[in-house]
Coordinates of C-alpha atoms in Angstrom, one line a residue:
M9 CA 0.0 0.0 0.0
S10 CA 1.4 3.4 -0.9
S11 CA 1.6 5.5 2.1
V12 CA 2.3 8.9 0.5
I13 CA -1.2 10.3 1.1
L14 CA -1.7 8.7 4.3
N15 CA 1.5 10.3 5.7
A16 CA 0.6 13.6 4.5
L17 CA -2.8 13.5 6.2
G18 CA -1.2 12.2 9.2
H19 CA -3.6 9.3 9.7
S20 CA -3.3 5.5 9.6
A21 CA -5.6 3.6 7.3
D22 CA -7.6 2.4 10.2
E23 CA -8.2 5.7 11.5
L24 CA -9.1 7.1 8.0
S25 CA -11.4 4.2 7.4
K26 CA -13.5 5.0 10.5
M27 CA -13.6 8.8 9.8
V28 CA -15.1 8.0 6.3
Q29 CA -17.5 5.2 7.5
T30 CA -18.9 7.7 10.1
S31 CA -19.3 10.5 7.5
L32 CA -21.0 8.3 5.0
Q33 CA -23.1 6.3 7.3
G34 CA -26.3 8.2 6.1
G35 CA -26.1 6.9 2.7
N36 CA -26.0 3.7 0.7
G37 CA -22.3 3.9 -0.3
G38 CA -19.7 6.2 -1.4
E39 CA -16.0 7.0 -0.9
L40 CA -13.2 9.3 -0.3
F41 CA -11.0 9.6 -3.4
M42 CA -7.6 11.3 -3.3
T43 CA -4.9 11.6 -5.8
G44 CA -1.5 13.5 -6.0
T45 CA 0.0 13.6 -9.5
R46 CA 3.4 14.8 -10.5
H47 CA 3.9 15.8 -14.2
F48 CA 6.7 17.0 -16.4
S49 CA 6.7 17.5 -20.1
Q50 CA 9.3 18.8 -22.6
T51 CA 8.7 19.7 -26.3
L52 CA 11.2 20.2 -29.1
S53 CA 9.3 21.9 -32.0
N54 CA 11.2 22.4 -35.3
G55 CA 14.6 22.4 -33.5
I56 CA 13.5 24.9 -30.9
L57 CA 13.3 23.7 -27.3
Q58 CA 10.1 24.9 -25.6
Q59 CA 9.7 25.8 -22.0
P60 CA 9.1 22.7 -19.9
S61 CA 5.8 22.1 -18.1
V62 CA 6.0 21.0 -14.5
A63 CA 3.1 20.4 -12.2
L64 CA 2.1 18.9 -8.8
I65 CA -1.6 18.6 -8.5
K66 CA -3.2 17.1 -5.3
G67 CA -6.6 16.9 -3.8
G68 CA -9.6 14.8 -3.1
S69 CA -13.4 14.5 -2.9
V70 CA -16.1 12.8 -1.0
R71 CA -19.1 11.3 -2.6
R72 CA -22.0 9.8 -0.7
I73 CA -24.5 7.7 -2.6
N74 CA -28.2 8.4 -1.6
G75 CA -30.1 6.2 -3.9
Q76 CA -29.3 7.6 -7.3
E77 CA -28.4 10.9 -5.9
T78 CA -24.6 11.5 -5.3
P79 CA -23.8 14.6 -3.2
F80 CA -20.2 15.5 -3.8
V81 CA -17.7 17.7 -1.9
V82 CA -14.1 18.6 -3.4
F83 CA -11.2 19.8 -1.8
D84 CA -7.6 20.8 -3.0
G85 CA -4.4 19.7 -1.3
F86 CA -3.6 17.2 1.3
A87 CA -4.3 19.4 4.5
A88 CA -6.0 17.4 7.3
H89 CA -8.4 20.3 8.0
D90 CA -9.6 20.4 4.4
L91 CA -10.3 16.6 4.5
N92 CA -12.3 17.1 7.8
N93 CA -14.3 19.8 6.5
A94 CA -15.2 17.8 3.4
L95 CA -16.3 14.8 5.6
N96 CA -18.3 17.1 7.7
L97 CA -20.0 18.8 5.0
I98 CA -20.9 15.5 3.2
S99 CA -22.3 14.0 6.5
K100 CA -24.9 16.9 6.8
V101 CA -26.4 16.5 3.4
P102 CA -29.9 15.2 3.9
Q103 CA -30.6 11.6 2.8
G104 CA -33.1 12.8 0.2
K105 CA -36.1 11.0 -1.3
A106 CA -34.2 8.8 -3.8
P107 CA -35.1 5.2 -3.2
T108 CA -32.3 3.1 -1.7
V109 CA -30.2 1.0 -4.1
N110 CA -28.5 -2.3 -3.3
L111 CA -24.9 -1.8 -4.2
T112 CA -22.4 -4.6 -4.6
A113 CA -18.6 -4.6 -4.7
S114 CA -16.6 -6.6 -7.1
G115 CA -13.7 -7.8 -5.0
I116 CA -10.4 -6.6 -4.0
A117 CA -7.4 -5.4 -6.0
P118 CA -4.9 -7.9 -7.3
K119 CA -2.0 -9.0 -5.1
T120 CA 0.2 -8.4 -8.0
S121 CA -0.2 -5.1 -9.9
Y122 CA -0.9 -5.0 -13.7
Y123 CA 1.9 -2.6 -14.0
T124 CA 5.0 -1.4 -12.2
Q125 CA 4.7 0.4 -9.0
N126 CA 8.2 1.9 -9.5
D127 CA 8.6 5.7 -9.4
A128 CA 8.1 7.2 -12.8
F129 CA 11.0 9.7 -12.0
E130 CA 13.0 7.1 -10.2
G131 CA 14.1 9.7 -7.6
V132 CA 16.2 11.8 -9.9
E133 CA 16.2 15.5 -9.6
L134 CA 14.2 17.6 -12.1
D135 CA 17.2 19.3 -13.8
V136 CA 19.0 15.9 -14.3
L137 CA 15.7 14.3 -15.8
Q138 CA 15.3 17.4 -18.0
A139 CA 18.8 17.0 -19.4
Y140 CA 18.2 13.2 -20.2
V141 CA 14.9 14.1 -22.0
V142 CA 16.4 17.0 -23.9
D143 CA 19.2 14.8 -25.2
L144 CA 16.6 12.2 -26.4
L145 CA 14.5 14.8 -28.2
R146 CA 17.4 16.2 -30.1
E147 CA 18.6 12.7 -31.0
I148 CA 15.0 11.9 -32.3
D149 CA 15.0 15.2 -34.2
S150 CA 18.3 14.7 -35.8
Y151 CA 17.5 10.9 -36.6
A152 CA 14.3 12.1 -38.4
R153 CA 16.1 14.6 -40.5
Q154 CA 18.8 12.2 -41.5
Q155 CA 16.4 9.7 -43.0
D156 CA 14.8 11.8 -45.6
T157 CA 16.0 15.1 -47.3
R158 CA 12.2 16.1 -47.7
V159 CA 11.8 16.4 -43.9
A160 CA 10.9 20.0 -43.2
N161 CA 9.9 20.0 -39.6
V162 CA 9.8 17.6 -36.6
D163 CA 7.8 18.1 -33.4
V164 CA 8.7 15.7 -30.6
Q165 CA 7.4 15.6 -26.9
V166 CA 8.1 13.4 -23.9
A167 CA 5.7 13.7 -20.9
I168 CA 6.3 11.8 -17.6
A169 CA 3.8 11.6 -14.8
G170 CA 3.3 9.5 -11.6
Q171 CA 0.2 9.4 -9.5
D172 CA -0.5 8.3 -5.9
K173 CA -4.3 7.2 -5.4
L174 CA -6.0 6.5 -2.3
I175 CA -9.6 5.3 -1.9
V176 CA -11.5 4.8 1.3
R177 CA -14.8 3.3 0.7
A178 CA -18.0 3.6 2.8
D179 CA -17.8 -0.2 3.5
G180 CA -14.4 0.5 5.3
R181 CA -12.0 -0.9 2.6
V182 CA -8.8 1.2 2.1
L183 CA -7.0 1.0 -1.2
S184 CA -4.0 2.7 -2.7
E185 CA -1.6 2.4 -5.4
Y186 CA 1.1 4.3 -7.5
R187 CA 0.7 4.5 -11.3
P188 CA 3.6 5.8 -13.5
K189 CA 3.0 7.0 -17.0
C190 CA 5.5 8.0 -19.8
Q191 CA 4.2 9.4 -23.2
F192 CA 6.1 10.0 -26.4
V193 CA 4.6 11.9 -29.4
V194 CA 6.4 12.6 -32.7
N195 CA 5.0 14.4 -35.8
V196 CA 7.0 14.7 -39.1
V197 CA 6.3 17.1 -41.9
L198 CA 7.6 16.3 -45.4
I199 CA 7.6 18.7 -48.3
E200 CA 8.1 17.8 -51.9
G201 CA 7.6 20.6 -54.4
D202 CA 4.3 22.3 -53.6
K203 CA 3.1 19.3 -51.6
K204 CA 3.2 18.8 -48.0
E205 CA 2.2 16.0 -45.8
S206 CA 2.5 15.2 -42.1
S207 CA 2.2 12.1 -40.0
S208 CA 2.3 11.4 -36.2
E209 CA 2.9 8.5 -33.9
N210 CA 2.4 8.4 -30.1
F211 CA 2.3 6.1 -27.2
G212 CA 1.6 6.4 -23.5
L213 CA 2.2 3.5 -21.3
P214 CA 2.7 2.8 -17.6
F215 CA 6.4 2.6 -17.0
T216 CA 9.3 4.8 -15.8
Y217 CA 11.5 7.2 -17.5
T218 CA 14.6 4.9 -17.9
E219 CA 12.3 2.5 -19.6
L220 CA 11.4 5.2 -22.1
L221 CA 15.0 6.3 -22.6
N222 CA 16.0 2.6 -23.2
A223 CA 13.4 2.1 -25.8
R224 CA 15.2 4.1 -28.6
D225 CA 14.9 1.5 -31.2
D226 CA 11.2 1.6 -30.8
L227 CA 11.1 5.5 -30.9
R228 CA 13.2 5.6 -34.1
A229 CA 10.9 3.0 -35.6
M230 CA 8.0 5.5 -34.9
V231 CA 9.9 8.1 -36.8
D232 CA 10.3 5.7 -39.6
R233 CA 6.7 4.9 -39.9
C234 CA 5.8 8.7 -39.8
I235 CA 8.2 9.3 -42.8
E236 CA 6.8 6.3 -44.6
K237 CA 3.2 7.3 -44.2
A238 CA 3.8 11.1 -45.1
S239 CA 5.9 9.9 -48.0
N240 CA 3.2 7.6 -49.4
N241 CA 0.6 10.3 -49.0
L242 CA 2.6 12.7 -51.2
T243 CA 1.8 10.6 -54.0
A244 CA -1.8 9.7 -52.9
I245 CA -4.6 10.4 -55.4
P246 CA -8.2 11.7 -54.7
A247 CA -10.5 8.9 -53.4
K248 CA -13.7 7.9 -55.0
G249 CA -16.8 7.6 -52.7
G250 CA -19.9 5.3 -52.8
D251 CA -21.9 2.6 -51.1
D252 CA -20.5 -0.3 -53.0
F253 CA -17.1 -0.7 -51.6
E254 CA -15.8 -3.3 -49.3
V255 CA -13.6 -2.0 -46.5
V256 CA -10.6 -3.7 -44.7
F257 CA -9.4 -2.1 -41.5
G258 CA -6.0 -2.8 -40.3
P259 CA -5.2 -4.2 -36.9
G260 CA -5.0 -2.4 -33.6
F261 CA -6.1 1.3 -33.4
S262 CA -7.2 1.4 -37.0
G263 CA -10.4 -0.6 -36.6
G264 CA -10.2 -0.5 -32.9
V265 CA -11.2 3.0 -32.8
V266 CA -14.5 2.3 -34.6
L267 CA -15.1 -0.6 -32.3
H268 CA -14.6 1.7 -29.1
E269 CA -16.7 4.6 -30.3
A270 CA -19.4 3.1 -32.4
V271 CA -19.9 -0.1 -30.3
G272 CA -18.3 0.2 -26.9
H273 CA -20.1 3.4 -25.8
G274 CA -23.4 1.6 -26.5
F275 CA -22.5 -0.9 -23.8
E276 CA -22.0 1.5 -21.1
G277 CA -24.5 0.9 -18.3
D278 CA -25.5 4.5 -17.5
F279 CA -26.8 4.9 -21.0
H280 CA -28.9 1.8 -20.6
S281 CA -30.3 3.0 -17.2
K282 CA -31.4 6.2 -19.0
D283 CA -32.9 4.1 -21.7
I284 CA -31.0 6.0 -24.4
A285 CA -28.4 3.4 -25.4
S286 CA -27.8 2.5 -29.1
F287 CA -27.9 -1.2 -28.0
Q288 CA -30.8 -0.8 -25.6
G289 CA -32.7 -3.9 -24.9
K290 CA -30.4 -6.2 -27.1
I291 CA -28.9 -8.5 -24.6
G292 CA -29.5 -12.0 -26.0
E293 CA -29.7 -10.7 -29.6
R294 CA -27.3 -10.8 -32.5
V295 CA -25.7 -7.4 -32.9
A296 CA -22.6 -8.5 -34.9
A297 CA -21.6 -11.2 -37.3
K298 CA -20.7 -14.7 -36.2
G299 CA -17.1 -15.0 -35.2
V300 CA -17.2 -11.4 -33.6
T301 CA -16.2 -11.6 -29.8
V302 CA -15.6 -8.5 -27.8
Y303 CA -14.2 -8.0 -24.4
E304 CA -13.8 -5.1 -22.1
D305 CA -10.8 -5.9 -19.8
G306 CA -9.2 -3.8 -17.3
T307 CA -6.6 -6.5 -16.5
V308 CA -4.3 -6.5 -19.5
A309 CA -0.8 -6.3 -18.3
N310 CA 1.1 -3.0 -18.8
A311 CA -1.8 -1.7 -21.0
R312 CA -2.6 2.1 -21.1
G313 CA -6.2 1.5 -20.0
S314 CA -5.6 -1.0 -17.2
Y315 CA -5.9 -0.2 -13.5
N316 CA -5.6 -2.3 -10.2
F317 CA -9.0 -1.0 -9.0
D318 CA -11.4 1.4 -10.4
D319 CA -12.2 4.9 -9.1
E320 CA -14.9 3.5 -6.8
G321 CA -12.3 1.1 -5.4
N322 CA -13.6 -2.1 -7.2
A323 CA -11.5 -4.7 -9.0
P324 CA -11.4 -4.5 -12.7
E325 CA -12.6 -7.6 -14.7
K326 CA -12.4 -9.1 -18.0
T327 CA -16.0 -8.7 -19.2
L328 CA -17.5 -10.4 -22.1
L329 CA -19.6 -8.1 -24.2
I330 CA -20.3 -9.9 -27.5
D331 CA -19.9 -13.7 -27.7
D332 CA -19.8 -14.9 -31.5
G333 CA -22.0 -12.0 -32.5
I334 CA -24.5 -12.1 -29.6
M335 CA -24.7 -9.3 -27.0
V336 CA -24.2 -10.9 -23.5
G337 CA -23.0 -8.0 -21.1
L338 CA -22.7 -4.4 -20.2
I339 CA -20.0 -2.1 -18.7
N340 CA -21.1 -0.9 -15.3
D341 CA -20.1 1.1 -12.2
E342 CA -21.9 0.7 -8.9
L343 CA -24.9 2.9 -9.6
S344 CA -25.6 1.5 -13.1
A345 CA -25.3 -2.0 -11.9
A346 CA -27.7 -1.3 -9.2
A347 CA -30.2 0.4 -11.5
L348 CA -30.1 -2.4 -14.1
N349 CA -29.8 -5.2 -11.5
M350 CA -26.7 -6.4 -13.4
P351 CA -23.2 -7.5 -12.3
L352 CA -20.7 -4.8 -11.4
T353 CA -17.8 -4.9 -13.7
G354 CA -15.4 -2.6 -12.0
N355 CA -15.7 0.3 -14.6
G356 CA -16.3 3.3 -12.5
R357 CA -13.7 5.7 -13.7
R358 CA -13.2 9.6 -13.5
E359 CA -10.8 12.0 -14.9
S360 CA -9.8 13.4 -11.6
Y361 CA -10.5 14.0 -8.0
K362 CA -12.9 16.9 -9.2
H363 CA -15.0 14.6 -11.1
K364 CA -17.6 12.0 -10.2
P365 CA -17.1 8.3 -11.5
M366 CA -19.2 6.8 -14.3
P367 CA -19.0 3.7 -16.5
R368 CA -16.1 4.0 -18.9
M369 CA -14.2 1.7 -21.0
S370 CA -10.5 0.7 -20.2
N371 CA -9.1 -1.8 -22.8
T372 CA -11.8 -2.8 -25.4
Y373 CA -10.9 -5.3 -28.0
M374 CA -12.1 -7.9 -30.4
E375 CA -10.8 -11.4 -30.3
A376 CA -8.5 -12.4 -33.3
G377 CA -10.0 -14.5 -36.0
N378 CA -8.4 -17.2 -38.3
A379 CA -7.9 -15.4 -41.5
T380 CA -4.9 -13.5 -42.6
L381 CA -4.7 -9.9 -43.6
D382 CA -3.7 -11.1 -47.2
E383 CA -6.6 -13.5 -47.3
L384 CA -8.9 -10.5 -46.5
I385 CA -7.4 -8.2 -49.1
G386 CA -7.3 -11.1 -51.6
S387 CA -11.0 -11.5 -51.4
V388 CA -11.9 -8.0 -52.2
K389 CA -13.0 -7.1 -55.8
K390 CA -13.4 -3.3 -55.1
G391 CA -12.6 -1.6 -51.8
Y392 CA -10.3 0.2 -49.5
Y393 CA -7.6 -0.8 -47.0
V394 CA -7.7 1.7 -44.0
M395 CA -4.5 1.6 -42.2
E396 CA -5.0 4.7 -40.0
L397 CA -7.9 6.8 -38.8
N398 CA -7.8 10.2 -37.2
G399 CA -10.7 12.3 -36.2
G400 CA -14.4 11.9 -36.8
Q401 CA -17.9 12.0 -35.2
V402 CA -19.9 9.5 -33.4
D403 CA -23.6 9.8 -32.0
I404 CA -23.3 7.5 -29.0
V405 CA -27.1 7.2 -28.7
S406 CA -27.8 6.2 -32.3
S407 CA -24.3 4.7 -33.0
K408 CA -24.0 6.5 -36.2
F409 CA -20.4 7.3 -37.0
V410 CA -18.1 9.0 -39.4
Q411 CA -14.3 8.5 -39.3
N412 CA -11.7 9.9 -41.4
G413 CA -9.0 7.9 -43.0
T414 CA -5.4 9.3 -43.0
V415 CA -3.6 6.3 -44.5
V416 CA -5.7 4.4 -47.1
R417 CA -5.1 2.3 -50.1
E418 CA -7.2 1.0 -52.9
I419 CA -8.0 -2.6 -53.3
N420 CA -8.7 -3.8 -56.8
N421 CA -9.4 -7.4 -57.7
G422 CA -7.6 -8.7 -54.6
Q423 CA -4.6 -6.4 -55.1
L424 CA -3.4 -3.4 -53.2
G425 CA -3.4 -0.1 -55.4
A426 CA -2.6 3.5 -55.1
Y427 CA -2.6 5.5 -51.9
V428 CA -5.7 7.7 -51.7
K429 CA -6.7 10.8 -49.8
G430 CA -10.0 12.3 -48.6
V431 CA -11.6 9.0 -47.6
S432 CA -14.3 8.9 -44.8
V433 CA -16.3 5.9 -43.7
A434 CA -19.7 6.0 -42.1
G435 CA -21.9 3.5 -40.6
K436 CA -24.2 2.6 -37.6
G437 CA -22.4 0.4 -34.9
N438 CA -25.5 -1.7 -34.2
E439 CA -26.0 -2.6 -37.8
S440 CA -22.7 -2.4 -39.6
Y441 CA -21.1 -5.0 -37.4
K442 CA -23.5 -7.6 -38.5
H443 CA -21.9 -7.5 -41.9
I444 CA -18.2 -8.2 -40.9
I445 CA -17.2 -11.0 -43.2
G446 CA -13.6 -11.8 -42.0
V447 CA -11.4 -11.1 -38.9
A448 CA -7.7 -11.8 -39.3
N449 CA -5.3 -13.3 -36.8
D450 CA -2.9 -10.3 -36.7
F451 CA -4.3 -9.0 -33.4
E452 CA -2.9 -5.8 -31.9
I453 CA -3.8 -3.7 -29.0
S454 CA -3.0 0.1 -29.1
K455 CA -0.5 1.9 -27.1
N456 CA -2.3 5.1 -27.3
G457 CA -5.9 6.4 -26.8
M458 CA -8.0 8.9 -24.7
C459 CA -11.7 8.7 -24.3
G460 CA -14.0 11.7 -23.9
K461 CA -17.4 11.4 -22.2
E462 CA -19.5 14.2 -20.6
G463 CA -16.4 16.4 -20.2
Q464 CA -14.2 13.7 -18.8
S465 CA -11.2 12.2 -20.4
V466 CA -9.5 8.9 -19.4
P467 CA -6.8 6.7 -21.0
V468 CA -7.9 3.9 -22.8
T469 CA -6.8 1.3 -25.4
T470 CA -8.5 -0.7 -28.1
G471 CA -7.6 -3.6 -30.4
Q472 CA -8.4 -6.2 -32.7
G473 CA -7.1 -8.1 -35.8
S474 CA -7.7 -6.7 -39.2
M475 CA -11.3 -6.9 -40.3
L476 CA -13.3 -7.0 -43.5
F477 CA -16.8 -5.3 -43.8
A478 CA -19.1 -6.5 -46.7
K479 CA -20.0 -4.4 -49.7
G480 CA -22.6 -1.8 -48.6
A481 CA -22.1 -2.2 -44.8
L482 CA -20.3 1.2 -44.7
K483 CA -20.7 4.4 -46.7
V484 CA -17.5 5.7 -48.2
G485 CA -16.9 9.3 -48.7
G486 CA -14.3 10.5 -51.1
S487 CA -12.7 13.7 -52.6
A488 CA -12.6 12.8 -56.3

């Protein structure tokens, strides 16, 4: 158990547990949630070193569950008197008229963490850390410019963060952990004549700064991919649109972002409790093609979206959402599970101590299939191979989506053709996925991703193997 926050408050775990239980005894549940986050980032933009960003953000909140009502008090810092004031305020909130809910807990945090508990900064002084990071940024900038004379600009950023988290639940349980995170972002611009193209790569994973520094081969490979993608797009031709294309999505983030947005959000329990979900009332029904199996899994080792316990203090689970095309489960926090009389899945997440938890995805992925990518492409008479998506719009209630392709190739009679630009793909998550006709065995889970919902952002990942949608399942927009 991380003792940083307890030490700052001057309380033992037992003392704090009794204080919280006393404060929340008028409700059905709730928790004290506290975090302390240290952050450092440094950017090199077009060879110019920017001012570093350094921050230490700490504070907490107390939530009491009164039926479906959740009074909430926020305080900044770790001062004991601010905590005491918050506990006193929440204890005086009237019970209210909301009906009592029967809350359940999903177990305890794992004995072994899903990611390292080592200090992201490894105890080094800030000026020493900054020197290491600046050397890395300049090395990456130089490497990119050496690879191609058309490289006109390179932006590269490193961000390092570490967070102590403490949760004290109304049932008396006390949980704490430390979570490190390192993020690397690179964007490369190529100019050839009057044409300009850019491409970016990024990842954010729970490890320490030395692990980042030792991953130089991986970082250079990211630069290589940026240059390759931008170079290919310099030769790209305008894309044709229509509703008679088959579409192959590449593995990992490419098709995974569509899965997350157009399907995953429709499985979040709060939307179902409000009767507005795109997959409302479809449990037990076919919502995807045979062979499509989807999990929401907060237990993937070293994944960006994983956690040892959610922000209500419940253990994450590997939750089956779609089984061979049939909808079988939902993503729930304590309130949605109670409202729907469904299992709690440990998906109560929040952006910070200033926010209330709600059902959120963590790592959402489709199981690998048996086909190969070559087989999927080889079966397409007329279509597109979408290797990268960036940006788009999704209506969570209807599951209608439009996603913009940034790296796309034509497929003609089973052969990859020219790179194209201006491709968009549109569909409806609760219909289009019934028309998947192939999933490949090249499964990947992304190393990047943020999910926004109701003004809150949380880290997530998504994944799958390459997949093929039948002709007409998606409407393709073009620029020709």
